[in-house]
CSV table of C-alpha atoms in Angstrom, one decimal:
chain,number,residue,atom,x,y,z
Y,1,UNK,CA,-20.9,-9.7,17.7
Y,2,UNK,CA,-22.9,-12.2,15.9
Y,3,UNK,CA,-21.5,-14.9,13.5
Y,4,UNK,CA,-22.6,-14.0,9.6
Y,5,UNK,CA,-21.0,-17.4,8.0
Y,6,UNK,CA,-20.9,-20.4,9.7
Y,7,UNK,CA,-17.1,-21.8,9.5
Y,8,UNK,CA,-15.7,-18.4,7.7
Y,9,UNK,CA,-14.3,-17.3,10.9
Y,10,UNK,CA,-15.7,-13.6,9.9
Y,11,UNK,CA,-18.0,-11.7,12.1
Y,12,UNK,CA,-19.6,-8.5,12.1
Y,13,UNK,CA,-22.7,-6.5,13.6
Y,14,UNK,CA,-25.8,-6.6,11.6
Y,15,UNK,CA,-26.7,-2.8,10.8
Y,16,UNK,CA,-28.2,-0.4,8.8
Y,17,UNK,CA,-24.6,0.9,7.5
Y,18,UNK,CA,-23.2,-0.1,3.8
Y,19,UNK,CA,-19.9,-1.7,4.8
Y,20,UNK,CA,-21.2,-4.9,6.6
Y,21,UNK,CA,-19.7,-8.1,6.5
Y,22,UNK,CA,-23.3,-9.5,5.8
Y,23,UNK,CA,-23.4,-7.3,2.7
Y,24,UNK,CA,-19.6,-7.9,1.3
Y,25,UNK,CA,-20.7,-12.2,1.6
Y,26,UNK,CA,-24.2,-11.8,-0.2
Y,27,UNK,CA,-22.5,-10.1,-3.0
Y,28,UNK,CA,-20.1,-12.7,-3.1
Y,29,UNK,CA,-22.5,-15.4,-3.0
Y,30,UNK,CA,-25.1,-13.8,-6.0
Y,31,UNK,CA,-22.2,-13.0,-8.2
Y,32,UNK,CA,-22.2,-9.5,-7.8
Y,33,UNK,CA,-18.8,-9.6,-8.1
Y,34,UNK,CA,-15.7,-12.2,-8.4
Y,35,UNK,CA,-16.0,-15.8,-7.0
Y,36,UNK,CA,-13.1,-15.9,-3.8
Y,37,UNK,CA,-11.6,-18.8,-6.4
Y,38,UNK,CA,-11.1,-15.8,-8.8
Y,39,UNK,CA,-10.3,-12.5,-7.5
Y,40,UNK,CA,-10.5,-9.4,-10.1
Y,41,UNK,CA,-10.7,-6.3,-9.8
Y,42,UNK,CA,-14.3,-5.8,-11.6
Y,43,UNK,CA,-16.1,-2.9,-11.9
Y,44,UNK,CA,-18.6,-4.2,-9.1
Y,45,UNK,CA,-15.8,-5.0,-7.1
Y,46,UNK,CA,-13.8,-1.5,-7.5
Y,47,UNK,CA,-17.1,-0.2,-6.2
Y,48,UNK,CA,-17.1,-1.7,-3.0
Y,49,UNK,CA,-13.9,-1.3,-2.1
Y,50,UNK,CA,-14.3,2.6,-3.4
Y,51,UNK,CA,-16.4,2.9,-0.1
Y,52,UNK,CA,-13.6,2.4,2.2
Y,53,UNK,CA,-11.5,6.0,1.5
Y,54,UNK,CA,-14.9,7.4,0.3
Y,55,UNK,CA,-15.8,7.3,3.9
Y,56,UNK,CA,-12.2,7.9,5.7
Y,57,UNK,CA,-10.5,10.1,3.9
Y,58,UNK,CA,-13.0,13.3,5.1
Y,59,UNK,CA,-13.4,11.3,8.6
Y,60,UNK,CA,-11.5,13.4,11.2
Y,61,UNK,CA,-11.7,10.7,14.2
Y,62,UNK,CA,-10.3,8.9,15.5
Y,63,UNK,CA,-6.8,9.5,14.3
Y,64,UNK,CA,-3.4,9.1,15.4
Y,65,UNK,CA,-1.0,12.0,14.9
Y,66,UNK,CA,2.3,10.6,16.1
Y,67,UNK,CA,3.5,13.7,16.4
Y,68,UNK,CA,6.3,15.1,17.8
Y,69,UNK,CA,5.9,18.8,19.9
Y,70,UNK,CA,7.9,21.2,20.0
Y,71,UNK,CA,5.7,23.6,22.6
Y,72,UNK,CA,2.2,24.2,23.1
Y,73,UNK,CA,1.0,25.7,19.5
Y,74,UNK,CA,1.6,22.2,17.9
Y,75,UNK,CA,-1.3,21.0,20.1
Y,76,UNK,CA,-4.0,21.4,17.6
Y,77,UNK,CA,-6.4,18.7,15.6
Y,78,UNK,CA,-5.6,16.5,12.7
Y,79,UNK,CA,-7.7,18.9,9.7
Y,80,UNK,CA,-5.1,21.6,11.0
Y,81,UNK,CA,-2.0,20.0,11.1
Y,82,UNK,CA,-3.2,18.2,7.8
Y,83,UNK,CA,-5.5,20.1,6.1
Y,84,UNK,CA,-5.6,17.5,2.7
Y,85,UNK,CA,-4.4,14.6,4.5
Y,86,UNK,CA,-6.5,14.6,8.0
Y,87,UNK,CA,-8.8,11.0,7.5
Y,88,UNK,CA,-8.6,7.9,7.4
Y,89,UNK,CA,-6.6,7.5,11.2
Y,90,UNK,CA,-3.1,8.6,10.4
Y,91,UNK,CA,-1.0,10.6,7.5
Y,92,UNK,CA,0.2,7.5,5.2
Y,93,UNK,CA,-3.6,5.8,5.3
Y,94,UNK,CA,-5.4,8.8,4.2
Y,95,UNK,CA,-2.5,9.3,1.2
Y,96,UNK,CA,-3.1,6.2,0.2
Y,97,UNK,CA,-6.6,6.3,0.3
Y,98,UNK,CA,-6.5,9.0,-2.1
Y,99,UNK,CA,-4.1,7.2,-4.3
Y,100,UNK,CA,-6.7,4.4,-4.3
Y,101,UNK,CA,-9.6,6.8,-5.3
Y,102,UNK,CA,-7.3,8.1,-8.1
Y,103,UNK,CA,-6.4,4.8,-9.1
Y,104,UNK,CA,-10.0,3.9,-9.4
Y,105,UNK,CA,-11.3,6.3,-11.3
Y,106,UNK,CA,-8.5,6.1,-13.7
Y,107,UNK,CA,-9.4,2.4,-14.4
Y,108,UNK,CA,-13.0,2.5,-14.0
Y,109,UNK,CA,-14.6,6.4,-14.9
Y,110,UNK,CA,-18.0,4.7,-14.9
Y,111,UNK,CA,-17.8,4.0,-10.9
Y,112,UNK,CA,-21.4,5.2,-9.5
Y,113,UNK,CA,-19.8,7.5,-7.1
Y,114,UNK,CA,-17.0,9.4,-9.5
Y,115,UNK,CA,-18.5,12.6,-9.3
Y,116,UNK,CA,-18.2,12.8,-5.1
Y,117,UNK,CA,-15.1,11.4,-5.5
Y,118,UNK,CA,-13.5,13.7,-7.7
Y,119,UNK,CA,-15.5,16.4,-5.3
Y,120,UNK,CA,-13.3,15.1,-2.5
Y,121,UNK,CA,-10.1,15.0,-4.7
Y,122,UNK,CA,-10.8,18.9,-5.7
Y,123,UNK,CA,-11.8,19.8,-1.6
Y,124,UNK,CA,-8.5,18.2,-0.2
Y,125,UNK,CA,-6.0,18.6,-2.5
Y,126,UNK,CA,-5.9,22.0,-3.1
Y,127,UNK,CA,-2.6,24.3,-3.6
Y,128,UNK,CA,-3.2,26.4,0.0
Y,129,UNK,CA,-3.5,22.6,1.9
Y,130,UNK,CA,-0.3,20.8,0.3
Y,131,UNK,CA,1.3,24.0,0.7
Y,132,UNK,CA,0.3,23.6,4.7
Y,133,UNK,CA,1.5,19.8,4.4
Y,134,UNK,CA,4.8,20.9,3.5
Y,135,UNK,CA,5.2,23.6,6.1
Y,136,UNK,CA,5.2,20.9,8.5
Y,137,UNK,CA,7.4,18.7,6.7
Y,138,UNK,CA,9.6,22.0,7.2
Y,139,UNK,CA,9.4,22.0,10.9
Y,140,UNK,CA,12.5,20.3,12.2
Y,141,UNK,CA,10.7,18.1,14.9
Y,142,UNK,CA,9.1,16.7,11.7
Y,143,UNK,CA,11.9,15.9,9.6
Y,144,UNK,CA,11.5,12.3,9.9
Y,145,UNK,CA,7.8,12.3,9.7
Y,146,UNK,CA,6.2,9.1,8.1
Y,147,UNK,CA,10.0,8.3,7.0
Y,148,UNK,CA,9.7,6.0,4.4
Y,149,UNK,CA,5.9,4.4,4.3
Y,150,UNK,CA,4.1,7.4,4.4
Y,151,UNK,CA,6.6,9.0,1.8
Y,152,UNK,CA,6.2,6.3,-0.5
Y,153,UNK,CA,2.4,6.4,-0.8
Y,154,UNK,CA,2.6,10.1,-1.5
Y,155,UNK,CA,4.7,9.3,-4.8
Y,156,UNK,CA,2.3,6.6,-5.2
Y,157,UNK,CA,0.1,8.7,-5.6
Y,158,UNK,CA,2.1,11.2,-7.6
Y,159,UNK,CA,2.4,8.2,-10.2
Y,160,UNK,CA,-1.2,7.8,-10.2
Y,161,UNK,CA,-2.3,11.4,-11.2
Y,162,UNK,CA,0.7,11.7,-13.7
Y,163,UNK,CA,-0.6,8.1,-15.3
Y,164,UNK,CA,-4.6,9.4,-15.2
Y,165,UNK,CA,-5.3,10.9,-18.3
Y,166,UNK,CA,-8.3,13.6,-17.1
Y,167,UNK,CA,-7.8,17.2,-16.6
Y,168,UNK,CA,-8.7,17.2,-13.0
Y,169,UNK,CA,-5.4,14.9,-12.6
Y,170,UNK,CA,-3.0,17.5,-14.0
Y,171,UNK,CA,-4.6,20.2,-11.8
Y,172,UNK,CA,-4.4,18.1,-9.1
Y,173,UNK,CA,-0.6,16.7,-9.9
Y,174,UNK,CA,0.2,20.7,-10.1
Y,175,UNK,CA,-1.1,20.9,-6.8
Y,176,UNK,CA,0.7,18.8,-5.5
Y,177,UNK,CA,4.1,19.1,-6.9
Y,178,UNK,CA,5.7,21.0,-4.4
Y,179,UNK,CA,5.1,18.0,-1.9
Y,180,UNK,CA,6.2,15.8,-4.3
Y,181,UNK,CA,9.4,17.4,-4.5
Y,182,UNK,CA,9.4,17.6,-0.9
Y,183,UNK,CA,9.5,13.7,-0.4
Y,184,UNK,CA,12.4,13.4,-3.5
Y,185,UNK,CA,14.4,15.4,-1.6
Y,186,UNK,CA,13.7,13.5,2.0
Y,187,UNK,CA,15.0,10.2,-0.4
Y,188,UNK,CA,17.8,11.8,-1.7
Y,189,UNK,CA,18.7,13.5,2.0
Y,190,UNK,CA,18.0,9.6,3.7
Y,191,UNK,CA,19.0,7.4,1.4
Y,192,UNK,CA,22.6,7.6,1.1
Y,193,UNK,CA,23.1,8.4,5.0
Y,194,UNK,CA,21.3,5.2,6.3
Y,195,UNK,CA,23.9,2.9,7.2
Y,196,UNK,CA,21.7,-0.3,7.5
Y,197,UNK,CA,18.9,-1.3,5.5
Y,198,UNK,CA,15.5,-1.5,8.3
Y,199,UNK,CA,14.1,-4.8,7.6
Y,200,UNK,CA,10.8,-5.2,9.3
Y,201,UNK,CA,7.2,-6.3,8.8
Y,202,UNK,CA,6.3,-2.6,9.0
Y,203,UNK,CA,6.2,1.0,8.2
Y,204,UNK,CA,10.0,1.6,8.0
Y,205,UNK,CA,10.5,-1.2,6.0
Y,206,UNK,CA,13.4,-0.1,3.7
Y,207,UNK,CA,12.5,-2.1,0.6
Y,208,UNK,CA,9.4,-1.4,0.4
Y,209,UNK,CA,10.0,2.5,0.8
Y,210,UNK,CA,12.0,2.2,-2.0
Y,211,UNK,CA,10.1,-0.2,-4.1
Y,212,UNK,CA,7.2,1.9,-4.5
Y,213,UNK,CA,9.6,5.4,-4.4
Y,214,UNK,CA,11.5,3.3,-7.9
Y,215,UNK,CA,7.8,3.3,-9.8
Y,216,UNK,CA,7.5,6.8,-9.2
Y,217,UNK,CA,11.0,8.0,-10.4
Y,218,UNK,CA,10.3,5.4,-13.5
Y,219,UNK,CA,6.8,7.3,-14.5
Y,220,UNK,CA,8.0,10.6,-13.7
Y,221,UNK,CA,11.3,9.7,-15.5
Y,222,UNK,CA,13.7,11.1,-12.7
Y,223,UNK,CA,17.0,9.1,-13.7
Y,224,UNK,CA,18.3,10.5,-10.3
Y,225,UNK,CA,16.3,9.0,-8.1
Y,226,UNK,CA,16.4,5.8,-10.1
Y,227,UNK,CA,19.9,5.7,-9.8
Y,228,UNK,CA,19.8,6.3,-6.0
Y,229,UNK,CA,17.5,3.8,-5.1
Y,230,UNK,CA,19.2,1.4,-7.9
Y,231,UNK,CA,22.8,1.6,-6.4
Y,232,UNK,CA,21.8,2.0,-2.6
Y,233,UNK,CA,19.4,-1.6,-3.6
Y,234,UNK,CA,22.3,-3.3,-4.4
Y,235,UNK,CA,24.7,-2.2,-2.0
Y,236,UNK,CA,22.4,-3.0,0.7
Y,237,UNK,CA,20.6,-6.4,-0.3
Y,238,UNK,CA,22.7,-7.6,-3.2
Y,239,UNK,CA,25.0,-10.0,-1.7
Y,240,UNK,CA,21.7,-11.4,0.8
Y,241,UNK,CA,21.1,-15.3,0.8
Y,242,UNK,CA,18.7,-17.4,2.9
Y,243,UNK,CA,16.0,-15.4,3.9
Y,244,UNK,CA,14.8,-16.5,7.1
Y,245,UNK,CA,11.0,-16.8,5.7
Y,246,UNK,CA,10.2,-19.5,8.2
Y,247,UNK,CA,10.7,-16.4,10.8
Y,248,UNK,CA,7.5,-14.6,9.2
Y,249,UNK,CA,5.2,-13.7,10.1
Y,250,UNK,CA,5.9,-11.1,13.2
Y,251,UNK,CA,2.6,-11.1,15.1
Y,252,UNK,CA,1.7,-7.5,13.9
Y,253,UNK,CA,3.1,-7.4,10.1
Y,254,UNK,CA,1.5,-6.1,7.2
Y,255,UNK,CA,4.5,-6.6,4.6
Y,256,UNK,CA,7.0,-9.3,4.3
Y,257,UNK,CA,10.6,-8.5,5.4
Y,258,UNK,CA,11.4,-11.2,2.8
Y,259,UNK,CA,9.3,-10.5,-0.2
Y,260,UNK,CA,9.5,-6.9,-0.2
Y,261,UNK,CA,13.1,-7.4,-0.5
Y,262,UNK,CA,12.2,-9.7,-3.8
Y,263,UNK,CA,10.1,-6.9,-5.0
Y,264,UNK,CA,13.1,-4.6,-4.9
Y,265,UNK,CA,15.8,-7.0,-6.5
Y,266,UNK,CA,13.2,-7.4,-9.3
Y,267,UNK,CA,12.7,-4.3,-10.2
Y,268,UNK,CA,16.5,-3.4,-10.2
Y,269,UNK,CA,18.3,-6.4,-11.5
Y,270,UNK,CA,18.4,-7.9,-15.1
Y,271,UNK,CA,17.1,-11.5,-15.8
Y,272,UNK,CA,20.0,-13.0,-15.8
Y,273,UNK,CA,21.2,-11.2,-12.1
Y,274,UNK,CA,18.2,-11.5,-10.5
Y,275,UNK,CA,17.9,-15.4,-11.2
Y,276,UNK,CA,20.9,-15.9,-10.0
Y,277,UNK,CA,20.4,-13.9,-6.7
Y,278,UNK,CA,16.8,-15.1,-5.8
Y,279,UNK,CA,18.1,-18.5,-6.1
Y,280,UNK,CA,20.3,-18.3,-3.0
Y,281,UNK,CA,17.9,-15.6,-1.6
Y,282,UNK,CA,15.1,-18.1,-1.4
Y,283,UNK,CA,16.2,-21.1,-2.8
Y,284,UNK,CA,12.8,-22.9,-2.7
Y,285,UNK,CA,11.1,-20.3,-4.5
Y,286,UNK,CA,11.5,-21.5,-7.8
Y,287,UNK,CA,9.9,-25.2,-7.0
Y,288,UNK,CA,6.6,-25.8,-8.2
Y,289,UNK,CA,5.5,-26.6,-4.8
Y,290,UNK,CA,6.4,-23.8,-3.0
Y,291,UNK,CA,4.0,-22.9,-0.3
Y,292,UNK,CA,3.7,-20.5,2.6
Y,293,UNK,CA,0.2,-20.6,5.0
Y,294,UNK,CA,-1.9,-17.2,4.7
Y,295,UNK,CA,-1.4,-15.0,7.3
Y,296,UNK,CA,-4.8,-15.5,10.3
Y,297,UNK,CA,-6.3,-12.9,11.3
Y,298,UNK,CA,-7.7,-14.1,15.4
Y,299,UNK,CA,-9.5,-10.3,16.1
Y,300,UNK,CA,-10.1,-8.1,13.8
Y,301,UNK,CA,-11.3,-5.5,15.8
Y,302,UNK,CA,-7.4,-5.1,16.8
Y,303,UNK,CA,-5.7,-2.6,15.3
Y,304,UNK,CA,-2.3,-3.9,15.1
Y,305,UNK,CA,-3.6,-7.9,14.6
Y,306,UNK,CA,-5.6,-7.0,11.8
Y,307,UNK,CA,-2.3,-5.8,10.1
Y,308,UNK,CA,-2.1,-9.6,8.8
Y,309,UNK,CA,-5.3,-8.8,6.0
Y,310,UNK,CA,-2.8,-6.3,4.7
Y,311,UNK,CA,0.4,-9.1,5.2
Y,312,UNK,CA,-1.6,-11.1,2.8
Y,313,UNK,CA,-2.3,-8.9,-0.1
Y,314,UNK,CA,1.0,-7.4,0.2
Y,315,UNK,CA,2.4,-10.9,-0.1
Y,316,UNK,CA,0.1,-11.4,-2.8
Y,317,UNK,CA,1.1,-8.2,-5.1
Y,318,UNK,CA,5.0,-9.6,-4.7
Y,319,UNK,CA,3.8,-13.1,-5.8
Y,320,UNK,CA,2.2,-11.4,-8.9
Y,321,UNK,CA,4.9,-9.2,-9.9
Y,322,UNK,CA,7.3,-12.2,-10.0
Y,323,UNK,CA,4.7,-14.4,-12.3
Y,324,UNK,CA,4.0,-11.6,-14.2
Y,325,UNK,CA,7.1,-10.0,-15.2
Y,326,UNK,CA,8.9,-13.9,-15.5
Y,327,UNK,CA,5.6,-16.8,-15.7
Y,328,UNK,CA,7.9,-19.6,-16.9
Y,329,UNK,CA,10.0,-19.7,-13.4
Y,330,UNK,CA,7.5,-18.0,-11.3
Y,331,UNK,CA,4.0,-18.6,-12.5
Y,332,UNK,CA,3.1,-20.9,-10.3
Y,333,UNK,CA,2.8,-18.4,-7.4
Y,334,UNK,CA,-0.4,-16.9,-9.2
Y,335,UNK,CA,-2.5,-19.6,-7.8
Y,336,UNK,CA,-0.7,-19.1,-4.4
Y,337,UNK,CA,-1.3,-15.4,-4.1
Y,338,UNK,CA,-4.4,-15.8,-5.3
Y,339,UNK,CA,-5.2,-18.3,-1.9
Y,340,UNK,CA,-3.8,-15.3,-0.1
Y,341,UNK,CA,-6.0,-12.6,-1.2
Y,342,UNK,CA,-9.3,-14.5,-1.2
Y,343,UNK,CA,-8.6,-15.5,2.6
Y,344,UNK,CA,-8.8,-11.9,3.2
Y,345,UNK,CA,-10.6,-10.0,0.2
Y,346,UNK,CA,-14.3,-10.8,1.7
Y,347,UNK,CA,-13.8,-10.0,5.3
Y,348,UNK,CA,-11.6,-5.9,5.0
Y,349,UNK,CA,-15.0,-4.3,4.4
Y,350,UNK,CA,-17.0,-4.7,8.0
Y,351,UNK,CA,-17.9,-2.6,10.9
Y,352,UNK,CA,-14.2,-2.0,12.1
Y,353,UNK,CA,-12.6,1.5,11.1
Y,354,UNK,CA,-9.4,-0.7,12.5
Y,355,UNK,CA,-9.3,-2.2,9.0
Y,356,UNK,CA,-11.7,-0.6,6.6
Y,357,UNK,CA,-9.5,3.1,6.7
Y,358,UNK,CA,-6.4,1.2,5.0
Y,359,UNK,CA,-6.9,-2.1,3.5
Y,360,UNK,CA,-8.4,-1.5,0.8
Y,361,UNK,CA,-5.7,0.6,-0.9
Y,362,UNK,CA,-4.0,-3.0,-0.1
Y,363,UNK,CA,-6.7,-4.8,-1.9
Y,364,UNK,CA,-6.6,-2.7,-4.8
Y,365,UNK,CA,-3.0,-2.8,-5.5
Y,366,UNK,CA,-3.2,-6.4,-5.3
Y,367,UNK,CA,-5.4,-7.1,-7.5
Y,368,UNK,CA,-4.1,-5.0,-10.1
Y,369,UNK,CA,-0.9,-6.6,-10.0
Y,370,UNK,CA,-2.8,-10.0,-10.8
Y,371,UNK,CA,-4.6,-8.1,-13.9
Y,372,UNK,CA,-0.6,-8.1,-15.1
Y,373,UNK,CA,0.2,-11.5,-14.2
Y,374,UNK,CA,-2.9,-13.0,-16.0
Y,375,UNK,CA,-2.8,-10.4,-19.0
């Protein structure tokens, strides 16, 4: 590996291919797209990032299955166990790496590459290969497959093609409605019979599962699962105080135990409620000098270490959803968040598939939650 920027701590092999570290710091330093002081989520910058699930979500290898078998015709490759969702290295990225391509060309049509993206949209998600996806959900073995991350991206992305106003979204949302209802059901089945809350820097974490599982039901309007994830909120995290922030990060986090937690609480709780709670919850918060260090990153060719890019934007899209929805007690984490995400924005698009097939769904969602905090 050779060193691209002298003191960045970013490295990266100098090639012929498009994702190069090389390429993602001479855009930043011509102005092709936002200054690290000022992360957006520009056209030129929606580009880039585009390239990521562009690349992944049709890329078959390597990939990690964690799957369970139940005899010897369960041993068969990832495009036939997951004939839409086969890329990207394992079930919940490539989801998400289609919600992000959805996302995109929802907020920016003109993106160079919309035609083979939608071409990619139309190949994958098909009626026969969701239909396939939720065979195996079926299976018993796989009841607890991706159980909650990888659920919560699909409605993610369930939410995105109800919100995109093209045609190709509502053929593509009919296509996929009967996984949709699928993954309800797995809520409404899991919810109410998990006794403790998982709080971890992870996939299972339970907040989050539920966090992005609330927008969803809101944008599809399901007052069920609102209520669901509403009461079982509350019940679990409502009487919570003192997060143990200084504990964070675990060494291989992408999401904060703590702030996913916030996230939650602010989407379910009045003003007045949630005030009141986040102020024993993390009593600091509210201070104008609050601070917490970005998250390092020592080898990003390391799958699990380079889980610490995603720890940041994730930390990031909390910080934004608190300044956005209330600026006058939490608007000075904007310029916190924003530290976070420009530590990490310019080095996720390199030569390492370890990163580059999931963080930039990350990116993405980050950035768009600072469009709403700086509206």
């Amino acid at each position: 590996m050779k060193k691209l920027f002298a003191g960045s701590g970013i490295t990266g092999m100098v090639t012929g291919r498009k994702l190069t570290v090389l390429v993602a710091l001479t855009l930043f330093s011509t102005g092709a797209f936002s200054t690290p002081e000022t992360p957006e989520l520009s056209l030129q910058e929606a580009e880039r990032l585009s390239e990521m699930p562009l690349h992944c979500v049709t890329t078959e290898y390597p990939n990690k299955l964690n799957q369970t078998l139940s005899g010897p015709q369960d041993l068969q490759g990832p495009a036939s166990l997951h004939p839409a969702f086969y890329g990207c290295f394992d079930w919940h990225s490539s989801v998400h790496g289609h919600w992000m391509l959805v996302n995109l060309l929802r907020h920016f049509p003109d993106l160079a590459k919309a035609t083979e993206i939608k071409a990619k949209l139309k190949e994958n998600l098909t009626t026969d290969k969701i239909l396939q996806e939720v065979a195996y959900f079926e299976k018993p073995q796989n009841a607890s497959f991706e159980r909650t991350y990888g659920w919560a991206w699909l409605l993610a992305l369930a939410a995105e093609l109800k919100l995109w106003d093209d045609p190709l979204a509502a053929e593509l949302s009919q296509n996929l409605s009967p996984l949709t209802e699928l993954i309800v059901g797995k809520y409404h089945q899991f919810l109410p019979k998990l006794v403790y809350p998982v709080r971890t820097g992870e996939h299972p974490n339970t907040a989050f599962g539920m966090s992005m599982a609330l927008d969803y039901a809101r944008i599809a309007d399901d007052k069920a699962l609102q209520t669901l994830i509403t009461e079982r909120a509350v019940h679990w995290f409502g009487d919570d105080k003192q997060c143990p922030l200084s504990w964070e990060p675990n060494g291989f986090d992408f999401l904060s135990p703590c702030f996913e937690e916030l996230d939650l609480m602010r989407k379910v709780m009045d003003k007045k409620s949630f005030m009141h709670w986040a102020k024993s919850f993390l009593p600091a918060l509210d201070n104008a000098d609050f601070h917490i260090d970005v998250a390092r990153v020592s080898d990003r060719t390391d799958g699990k270490l380079v889980h610490l890019d995603g720890l940041n934007f994730s930390r990031a899209w909390v910080m934004y959803g608190l300044a956005a929805e209330y600026p006058d007690e939490f608007g000075h984490l904007r310029a916190l968040a924003d530290t976070h995400v420009t530590h990490s924005l310019p080095a996720i698009v390199d030569e390492n598939y370890e990163g580059t097939h999931w963080l930039g769904s990350f990116a993405v969602y980050a950035l768009q939650q600072r469009a709403r905090a700086t509206e």
